[in-house]
Structure formats: C-alpha cells, structure tokens
Amino acid sequence: MRSPLLPVSFACALLLSANVFAQDYPSSSKPITFVLPYAAGGPTDKAARDLAQAMSKAMGGHSIVIDNSAGASGSIGANKVAKASADGYTLLFTHIAQATLPTFFRNLPYNVEKDFEYIGLVSENPMNLIGRPSLPANNMVELVSWINANKGKINIANAGPGSASHLCGMLFQSTIKVDMTSVPYKGTAPAMTDLIGGQVDLMCDQTTTTIPQIEGKKVKSFAVTTPTRLSSPVLKDNPTMQEAGLKDFSVTIWQGLYAPRGTPAPVLKKLNDALKVAVKDPDFIRKQDAGGATVINDARNDPAGHKAFVMAEIAKWAPVIRAAGVYAD
Ligand code: ASP
C-alpha cells in the first residue's frame, strides 16, 4: 500500500527548496531579464526601461536587462516567457495585448490565464491620433473630410493585429465608417520612423512616445483617446475623440509584469515588493507623467487584482474584436 506520508514529505521538500532558492533570489551573478515583445524605442519599451530602472533601485541595484523579442503582434515575446524557466529571472513586460491577443489569435501558442503568474500592473496610458507631417489637414474636422475624400487610399500604421495601435486604429475606422489599409510593424518605433518619413498616413499610439515627436513638429497631432482632455502642455489643445464627434470612443492602454507559471511564491513576493516600491518612486512617477501616463496605485499592483483586471479586459474586448472580424492568424 502506498504511504500517505510520501506525497506530504515530497510537498514539504518542494516548499523547502523554493524557500532556500528564494532566500538567494536574486543571485548577484544573474541579471533579471524583462522580455519586451515590441521593438526598442517604442512606448512599451520606454515604460519597461523606466520600470527596470526603478525596480533595480528597489532591489539594491540588481541588474535588470531588456530583451526586445518583437514580432507577431507581441506574441513571440509572451510565448518565450510562457515557456521560460520559472526561476524569476525571465519576466514578461507587456501591455493590453495580454488581453487582446487571446481573441485576435485563434491559435495563440500560450494560455494567458494559465501560463503566467501575475506580478502587478504598473501604469496606464492614453493614446493619440497622429499623422505624417505633410498631411493636408490640421485638425480633426479637416482630417475627417480629407479621409472621406480619399477613401481607399489611406494607410494606417500599427504594431500588428491585436497591438494597442491596431486596436485604436480599428476603433477609429469603425467609428468613422471608413476602411483603411493597415500597415503592421514589429513595434511602433519603426512605424513612427515611416510616419515621419511620409510612407504611412496615420497612426494611433501611446502618448509617451508621440509627445516628443509632436513637440519636435515631426508629426501632426489630431486627438486624444481619453474621455477628457489631457493636461500635457503639448496635448492640452487636442480634442478628445468624443469631442470630435466620435461617440463613445475611449481607449486606455495598461502595462504589467508577468512571470512563467510555477515561479516560487517567495520569488514572486520579492518581485511584487520591488514593483510596489517602484510605483511610488518619484523619479519613475515624474517620467510617466511627462509622457502623459498615470502610475497605477491600487489593488491592481497586486497579483490577484492584476489578474482579475486582465480577465475583465479580455471579456471587454473579445466582443469588439469578434464584431470587427479581424484575426491575426
Ligand atoms: N505601441 C505599440 C502597440 O501598438 C507597441 C510598442 O511598440 O510599444 O502596441
């Protein structure tokens, strides 16, 4: 007969080894990697680098490096983390794609609910409709009439189906009832280069990286996606999409940190503690504020609140995406 003690002692041994491992975590010889599923220089990359700096400070200067594993709308990087060792050294930093890709992809190679440990949400970001500098429109009224006069000829850049920019661009097209050609990139940094160069007409992206380009007069800015105007000096004269007549239009992007499933609880606790110190770091708050982003300071900084929020976002966006009938695979 099998001894009932055996599984209990096995579980105790596992717990003990997780605790011993956690005491040592993070080991001074091993950097922590934030896998970032978009190209360097974009808004998600910027947010990840700001967080890495603040969390490193909170962890006594421990090195945190960024791995830009871009492509397939952010699913390549997320899949890499889903399959990585659950040791706390390989983490995923991503945005709303965590909630939109499960619907945009019919065959996503990982499970958002089951393959990750949720560490905490960090920040929220408004978005901003911008255009190439040579566009013959200077405000939303002129833009909408230019779009209507050029149906079938307009293209709009994004970071791939299911990315934040795609979601925003898709809502924009369905609200004004005009189809445009979507041009996907591996992140909005390369898309921004083409927008500035006039190869694409429009993009809707996070304010964190649109603000410097608007300020430098490299792109034209038309509207923000929040229900109320933003206080940023660069964007305060931009109307909201709703003011511009696009009823109910509202998109806010959020960013969070994830570990592979099975990461020991004491390791997750250390990461969550560092994240909670980082979101109160005045330097981190100042940097997010300058980009029009808001640092999250509520129950979503904790694993349970983070996961509940992402599950609610999946349920919120699934019908919108299905109604549009746009899939990434
Ligand atoms: N802003 C991008 C998106 O549309 C991603 C990025 O490059 O940060 O999802």
Short mmCIF file of C-alpha atoms and ligand atoms in Angstrom, two decimals:
data_model
loop_
_atom_site.label_atom_id
_atom_site.label_comp_id
_atom_site.label_asym_id
_atom_site.label_seq_id
_atom_site.Cartn_x
_atom_site.Cartn_y
_atom_site.Cartn_z
CA MET A 1 0.00 0.00 0.00
CA ARG A 2 1.26 3.49 -0.83
CA SER A 3 2.27 5.53 2.18
CA PRO A 4 0.16 8.69 2.50
CA LEU A 5 3.20 10.36 4.04
CA LEU A 6 5.18 10.23 0.85
CA PRO A 7 3.33 12.96 -1.09
CA VAL A 8 3.29 15.15 2.04
CA SER A 9 7.04 14.88 2.56
CA PHE A 10 7.56 15.46 -1.16
CA ALA A 11 5.47 18.65 -0.96
CA CYS A 12 7.45 19.76 2.14
CA ALA A 13 10.72 19.19 0.29
CA LEU A 14 9.48 21.25 -2.63
CA LEU A 15 8.41 24.08 -0.34
CA LEU A 16 11.75 23.99 1.46
CA SER A 17 13.75 24.10 -1.74
CA ALA A 18 11.59 27.00 -3.04
CA ASN A 19 12.29 28.90 0.19
CA VAL A 20 16.04 28.19 0.08
CA PHE A 21 16.06 29.29 -3.56
CA ALA A 22 14.08 32.43 -2.74
CA GLN A 23 16.50 33.43 0.04
CA ASP A 24 19.17 33.55 -2.60
CA TYR A 25 17.00 35.39 -5.13
CA PRO A 26 18.08 37.42 -6.97
CA SER A 27 21.55 35.98 -7.19
CA SER A 28 24.14 38.73 -7.63
CA SER A 29 25.66 36.90 -10.60
CA LYS A 30 22.43 36.67 -12.59
CA PRO A 31 20.57 39.62 -14.12
CA ILE A 32 16.79 39.63 -14.34
CA THR A 33 15.52 39.93 -17.92
CA PHE A 34 12.35 41.78 -18.88
CA VAL A 35 11.25 40.30 -22.21
CA LEU A 36 9.66 43.12 -24.15
CA PRO A 37 7.56 41.93 -27.11
CA TYR A 38 7.95 45.10 -29.23
CA ALA A 39 10.80 46.98 -30.92
CA ALA A 40 13.19 49.18 -28.97
CA GLY A 41 12.36 52.89 -28.84
CA GLY A 42 8.56 52.49 -28.69
CA PRO A 43 6.25 53.33 -25.78
CA THR A 44 6.16 49.84 -24.23
CA ASP A 45 9.95 49.68 -24.44
CA LYS A 46 10.19 53.07 -22.73
CA ALA A 47 7.82 52.03 -19.94
CA ALA A 48 9.77 48.77 -19.44
CA ARG A 49 13.10 50.59 -19.22
CA ASP A 50 11.71 53.11 -16.71
CA LEU A 51 10.32 50.28 -14.58
CA ALA A 52 13.53 48.25 -14.84
CA GLN A 53 15.48 51.22 -13.51
CA ALA A 54 13.09 51.81 -10.60
CA MET A 55 12.82 48.10 -9.68
CA SER A 56 16.58 47.68 -9.89
CA LYS A 57 16.93 50.53 -7.41
CA ALA A 58 14.32 48.87 -5.16
CA MET A 59 16.31 45.60 -5.35
CA GLY A 60 19.56 47.13 -4.17
CA GLY A 61 20.92 47.87 -7.64
CA HIS A 62 20.36 44.35 -9.03
CA SER A 63 20.81 44.36 -12.80
CA ILE A 64 17.62 44.21 -14.91
CA VAL A 65 18.09 43.97 -18.67
CA ILE A 66 15.64 44.35 -21.55
CA ASP A 67 15.28 41.70 -24.28
CA ASN A 68 13.32 43.07 -27.25
CA SER A 69 11.76 39.89 -28.64
CA ALA A 70 9.45 41.62 -31.11
CA GLY A 71 7.11 40.20 -33.74
CA ALA A 72 3.74 38.50 -34.34
CA SER A 73 1.89 41.32 -32.57
CA GLY A 74 3.78 40.76 -29.32
CA SER A 75 3.04 37.02 -29.10
CA ILE A 76 6.64 35.92 -29.77
CA GLY A 77 7.97 37.59 -26.61
CA ALA A 78 4.99 36.48 -24.50
CA ASN A 79 5.40 32.88 -25.69
CA LYS A 80 9.10 32.99 -24.85
CA VAL A 81 8.28 33.86 -21.23
CA ALA A 82 5.42 31.35 -21.02
CA LYS A 83 7.95 28.63 -21.89
CA ALA A 84 10.91 30.00 -19.86
CA SER A 85 12.29 28.57 -16.59
CA ALA A 86 10.10 29.59 -13.69
CA ASP A 87 13.01 30.97 -11.69
CA GLY A 88 12.23 34.70 -11.57
CA TYR A 89 15.00 35.66 -14.00
CA THR A 90 12.86 35.82 -17.16
CA LEU A 91 9.80 38.05 -16.92
CA LEU A 92 7.34 39.50 -19.42
CA PHE A 93 6.58 43.20 -19.54
CA THR A 94 3.65 43.84 -21.81
CA HIS A 95 0.53 45.92 -22.30
CA ILE A 96 -3.11 45.46 -23.27
CA ALA A 97 -2.03 42.81 -25.81
CA GLN A 98 -2.18 40.35 -22.88
CA ALA A 99 -5.97 40.84 -23.04
CA THR A 100 -6.49 41.28 -26.80
CA LEU A 101 -4.24 38.57 -28.31
CA PRO A 102 -6.34 35.67 -26.91
CA THR A 103 -9.18 36.87 -29.18
CA PHE A 104 -7.11 38.21 -32.09
CA PHE A 105 -5.33 34.84 -32.42
CA ARG A 106 -7.38 31.68 -32.85
CA ASN A 107 -4.27 29.59 -32.15
CA LEU A 108 -2.22 31.52 -29.63
CA PRO A 109 0.65 29.19 -28.56
CA TYR A 110 0.21 30.01 -24.86
CA ASN A 111 -2.62 30.48 -22.39
CA VAL A 112 -2.84 33.96 -20.87
CA GLU A 113 -4.81 32.77 -17.86
CA LYS A 114 -2.86 29.60 -17.03
CA ASP A 115 0.72 30.05 -18.26
CA PHE A 116 1.67 33.13 -16.22
CA GLU A 117 1.99 34.32 -12.68
CA TYR A 118 0.66 37.86 -12.43
CA ILE A 119 3.06 40.19 -10.58
CA GLY A 120 1.31 43.55 -10.82
CA LEU A 121 0.09 46.33 -13.10
CA VAL A 122 2.26 49.42 -13.34
CA SER A 123 0.85 52.23 -15.47
CA GLU A 124 -1.92 53.41 -17.76
CA ASN A 125 -1.50 55.33 -20.97
CA PRO A 126 -3.75 57.44 -23.14
CA MET A 127 -3.37 57.21 -26.90
CA ASN A 128 -3.13 59.88 -29.54
CA LEU A 129 -4.09 60.04 -33.23
CA ILE A 130 -1.16 61.43 -35.22
CA GLY A 131 -0.38 61.91 -38.92
CA ARG A 132 2.52 62.41 -41.30
CA PRO A 133 3.84 65.99 -41.35
CA SER A 134 2.81 66.55 -44.99
CA LEU A 135 -0.83 65.59 -44.38
CA PRO A 136 -3.11 68.33 -45.76
CA ALA A 137 -5.22 68.58 -42.57
CA ASN A 138 -4.56 70.45 -39.35
CA ASN A 139 -7.42 69.43 -37.09
CA MET A 140 -10.00 66.67 -36.67
CA VAL A 141 -12.65 68.32 -38.87
CA GLU A 142 -10.17 68.73 -41.74
CA LEU A 143 -8.80 65.24 -41.14
CA VAL A 144 -12.21 63.55 -41.34
CA SER A 145 -13.08 65.41 -44.56
CA TRP A 146 -9.66 64.54 -46.06
CA ILE A 147 -10.24 60.87 -45.11
CA ASN A 148 -13.69 60.89 -46.72
CA ALA A 149 -12.29 62.45 -49.89
CA ASN A 150 -9.51 59.86 -50.11
CA LYS A 151 -11.31 56.60 -49.29
CA GLY A 152 -9.34 53.53 -50.42
CA LYS A 153 -6.03 55.42 -50.49
CA ILE A 154 -5.28 55.90 -46.81
CA ASN A 155 -3.00 53.71 -44.76
CA ILE A 156 -2.63 53.48 -41.01
CA ALA A 157 0.38 52.02 -39.20
CA ASN A 158 0.31 49.65 -36.23
CA ALA A 159 2.40 47.14 -34.28
CA GLY A 160 0.47 44.14 -35.63
CA PRO A 161 -3.05 42.77 -35.17
CA GLY A 162 -4.01 42.94 -31.51
CA SER A 163 -1.47 45.59 -30.62
CA ALA A 164 -2.63 48.75 -28.91
CA SER A 165 -2.14 50.85 -32.05
CA HIS A 166 -4.13 48.34 -34.09
CA LEU A 167 -6.98 48.33 -31.58
CA CYS A 168 -7.13 52.13 -31.59
CA GLY A 169 -6.87 52.36 -35.39
CA MET A 170 -9.56 49.71 -35.77
CA LEU A 171 -11.94 51.60 -33.48
CA PHE A 172 -11.21 54.82 -35.35
CA GLN A 173 -12.05 53.24 -38.72
CA SER A 174 -15.22 51.56 -37.47
CA THR A 175 -16.42 54.74 -35.74
CA ILE A 176 -15.97 56.95 -38.82
CA LYS A 177 -17.05 54.03 -41.06
CA VAL A 178 -14.06 54.21 -43.41
CA ASP A 179 -11.75 51.27 -44.13
CA MET A 180 -8.04 51.99 -44.35
CA THR A 181 -5.06 49.80 -45.22
CA SER A 182 -3.39 48.61 -42.01
CA VAL A 183 0.41 48.54 -42.21
CA PRO A 184 1.90 46.30 -39.47
CA TYR A 185 5.36 46.78 -37.92
CA LYS A 186 7.24 44.99 -35.11
CA GLY A 187 6.54 47.89 -32.79
CA THR A 188 5.52 51.49 -33.14
CA ALA A 189 9.11 52.81 -33.11
CA PRO A 190 9.75 51.61 -36.72
CA ALA A 191 6.19 52.71 -37.62
CA MET A 192 6.95 56.19 -36.27
CA THR A 193 10.05 56.40 -38.49
CA ASP A 194 7.90 55.69 -41.56
CA LEU A 195 5.18 58.11 -40.43
CA ILE A 196 7.75 60.89 -40.03
CA GLY A 197 9.12 59.98 -43.47
CA GLY A 198 5.62 60.13 -45.01
CA GLN A 199 5.49 56.42 -46.03
CA VAL A 200 2.29 55.97 -43.98
CA ASP A 201 -0.50 58.47 -43.30
CA LEU A 202 -1.75 57.88 -39.78
CA MET A 203 -1.09 56.08 -36.51
CA CYS A 204 -2.78 55.97 -33.12
CA ASP A 205 -0.24 55.34 -30.40
CA GLN A 206 0.66 55.88 -26.76
CA THR A 207 1.34 59.49 -25.78
CA THR A 208 4.63 58.52 -24.12
CA THR A 209 6.35 58.46 -27.50
CA THR A 210 4.05 60.69 -29.57
CA ILE A 211 4.65 63.74 -27.33
CA PRO A 212 8.36 64.24 -28.22
CA GLN A 213 7.59 63.89 -31.95
CA ILE A 214 4.70 66.38 -31.79
CA GLU A 215 6.88 68.77 -29.83
CA GLY A 216 9.61 68.45 -32.46
CA LYS A 217 6.98 69.10 -35.20
CA LYS A 218 7.87 65.77 -36.81
CA VAL A 219 4.22 64.62 -36.87
CA LYS A 220 0.78 66.25 -36.73
CA SER A 221 -1.45 65.57 -33.75
CA PHE A 222 -5.24 65.37 -34.07
CA ALA A 223 -6.96 63.95 -30.99
CA VAL A 224 -6.53 62.02 -27.74
CA THR A 225 -8.42 58.84 -26.87
CA THR A 226 -9.35 59.64 -23.27
CA PRO A 227 -12.86 60.81 -22.27
CA THR A 228 -11.36 64.11 -21.01
CA ARG A 229 -8.55 66.29 -22.39
CA LEU A 230 -5.00 65.70 -21.17
CA SER A 231 -3.05 68.17 -19.07
CA SER A 232 0.21 67.71 -21.02
CA PRO A 233 1.20 71.15 -22.40
CA VAL A 234 1.82 69.53 -25.80
CA LEU A 235 -1.61 67.88 -25.98
CA LYS A 236 -3.91 70.11 -23.94
CA ASP A 237 -5.32 71.77 -27.09
CA ASN A 238 -6.08 68.43 -28.73
CA PRO A 239 -9.77 67.47 -28.56
CA THR A 240 -10.83 64.10 -27.24
CA MET A 241 -12.19 61.73 -29.90
CA GLN A 242 -15.60 62.16 -28.26
CA GLU A 243 -15.44 65.96 -28.55
CA ALA A 244 -14.55 65.47 -32.21
CA GLY A 245 -17.85 63.64 -32.65
CA LEU A 246 -16.65 60.04 -32.35
CA LYS A 247 -19.27 58.80 -29.90
CA ASP A 248 -18.14 56.54 -27.01
CA PHE A 249 -14.56 56.42 -28.32
CA SER A 250 -12.25 55.64 -25.40
CA VAL A 251 -9.03 53.59 -25.30
CA THR A 252 -6.59 53.39 -22.41
CA ILE A 253 -3.55 51.14 -22.50
CA TRP A 254 -2.11 49.50 -19.40
CA GLN A 255 1.22 47.83 -18.69
CA GLY A 256 2.12 44.99 -16.31
CA LEU A 257 4.70 42.42 -15.30
CA TYR A 258 4.37 38.60 -15.53
CA ALA A 259 6.43 35.53 -14.65
CA PRO A 260 6.18 32.00 -16.03
CA ARG A 261 3.69 29.75 -14.24
CA GLY A 262 5.22 27.90 -11.30
CA THR A 263 7.58 30.66 -10.23
CA PRO A 264 8.01 30.12 -6.45
CA ALA A 265 5.73 32.27 -4.29
CA PRO A 266 8.62 33.81 -2.26
CA VAL A 267 10.28 34.93 -5.54
CA LEU A 268 7.01 36.45 -6.75
CA LYS A 269 6.68 38.24 -3.41
CA LYS A 270 10.13 39.80 -3.81
CA LEU A 271 9.26 40.95 -7.32
CA ASN A 272 5.90 42.33 -6.24
CA ASP A 273 7.52 44.15 -3.28
CA ALA A 274 10.03 45.77 -5.67
CA LEU A 275 7.24 46.71 -8.11
CA LYS A 276 5.30 48.39 -5.32
CA VAL A 277 8.35 50.40 -4.29
CA ALA A 278 8.94 51.34 -7.96
CA VAL A 279 5.41 52.72 -8.48
CA LYS A 280 5.99 55.10 -5.56
CA ASP A 281 9.44 56.19 -6.80
CA PRO A 282 9.23 59.96 -7.53
CA ASP A 283 11.62 59.66 -10.49
CA PHE A 284 9.51 56.87 -12.05
CA ILE A 285 6.29 58.86 -11.45
CA ARG A 286 7.83 62.00 -12.98
CA LYS A 287 8.91 60.13 -16.14
CA GLN A 288 5.46 58.58 -16.64
CA ASP A 289 3.77 61.90 -16.02
CA ALA A 290 5.93 63.63 -18.64
CA GLY A 291 4.66 61.12 -21.19
CA GLY A 292 1.01 61.61 -20.25
CA ALA A 293 0.88 58.23 -18.46
CA THR A 294 -0.55 57.57 -14.99
CA VAL A 295 1.19 55.32 -12.49
CA ILE A 296 -1.20 52.73 -11.04
CA ASN A 297 -1.52 52.80 -7.28
CA ASP A 298 -4.36 50.48 -6.35
CA ALA A 299 -5.31 46.81 -5.89
CA ARG A 300 -4.08 46.11 -9.43
CA ASN A 301 -0.48 46.43 -8.17
CA ASP A 302 -1.11 43.03 -6.53
CA PRO A 303 -1.25 39.65 -8.32
CA ALA A 304 -4.95 38.98 -7.60
CA GLY A 305 -6.07 42.48 -8.63
CA HIS A 306 -3.85 42.39 -11.71
CA LYS A 307 -5.21 39.03 -12.87
CA ALA A 308 -8.85 39.95 -12.21
CA PHE A 309 -8.38 43.15 -14.23
CA VAL A 310 -6.80 41.33 -17.21
CA MET A 311 -9.59 38.71 -17.22
CA ALA A 312 -12.18 41.53 -17.23
CA GLU A 313 -10.32 43.26 -20.09
CA ILE A 314 -10.35 40.00 -22.12
CA ALA A 315 -14.14 39.84 -21.66
CA LYS A 316 -14.50 43.55 -22.53
CA TRP A 317 -12.50 43.46 -25.80
CA ALA A 318 -13.49 39.99 -27.11
CA PRO A 319 -16.91 41.06 -28.49
CA VAL A 320 -15.41 44.23 -30.05
CA ILE A 321 -12.71 42.21 -31.83
CA ARG A 322 -15.13 39.46 -32.90
CA ALA A 323 -17.56 42.05 -34.24
CA ALA A 324 -14.75 43.52 -36.36
CA GLY A 325 -13.93 40.01 -37.61
CA VAL A 326 -10.20 40.81 -37.76
CA TYR A 327 -7.86 37.96 -36.86
CA ALA A 328 -4.09 37.68 -36.69
CA ASP A 329 -3.92 34.01 -37.79
N1 ASP B 1 2.62 50.92 -29.12
C1 ASP B 1 2.74 49.60 -29.63
C2 ASP B 1 1.40 48.99 -29.82
O1 ASP B 1 0.73 49.48 -30.64
C3 ASP B 1 3.74 48.70 -29.11
C4 ASP B 1 5.08 49.34 -28.92
O2 ASP B 1 5.87 49.43 -29.84
O3 ASP B 1 5.30 49.72 -27.80
O4 ASP B 1 1.01 48.02 -29.25
#
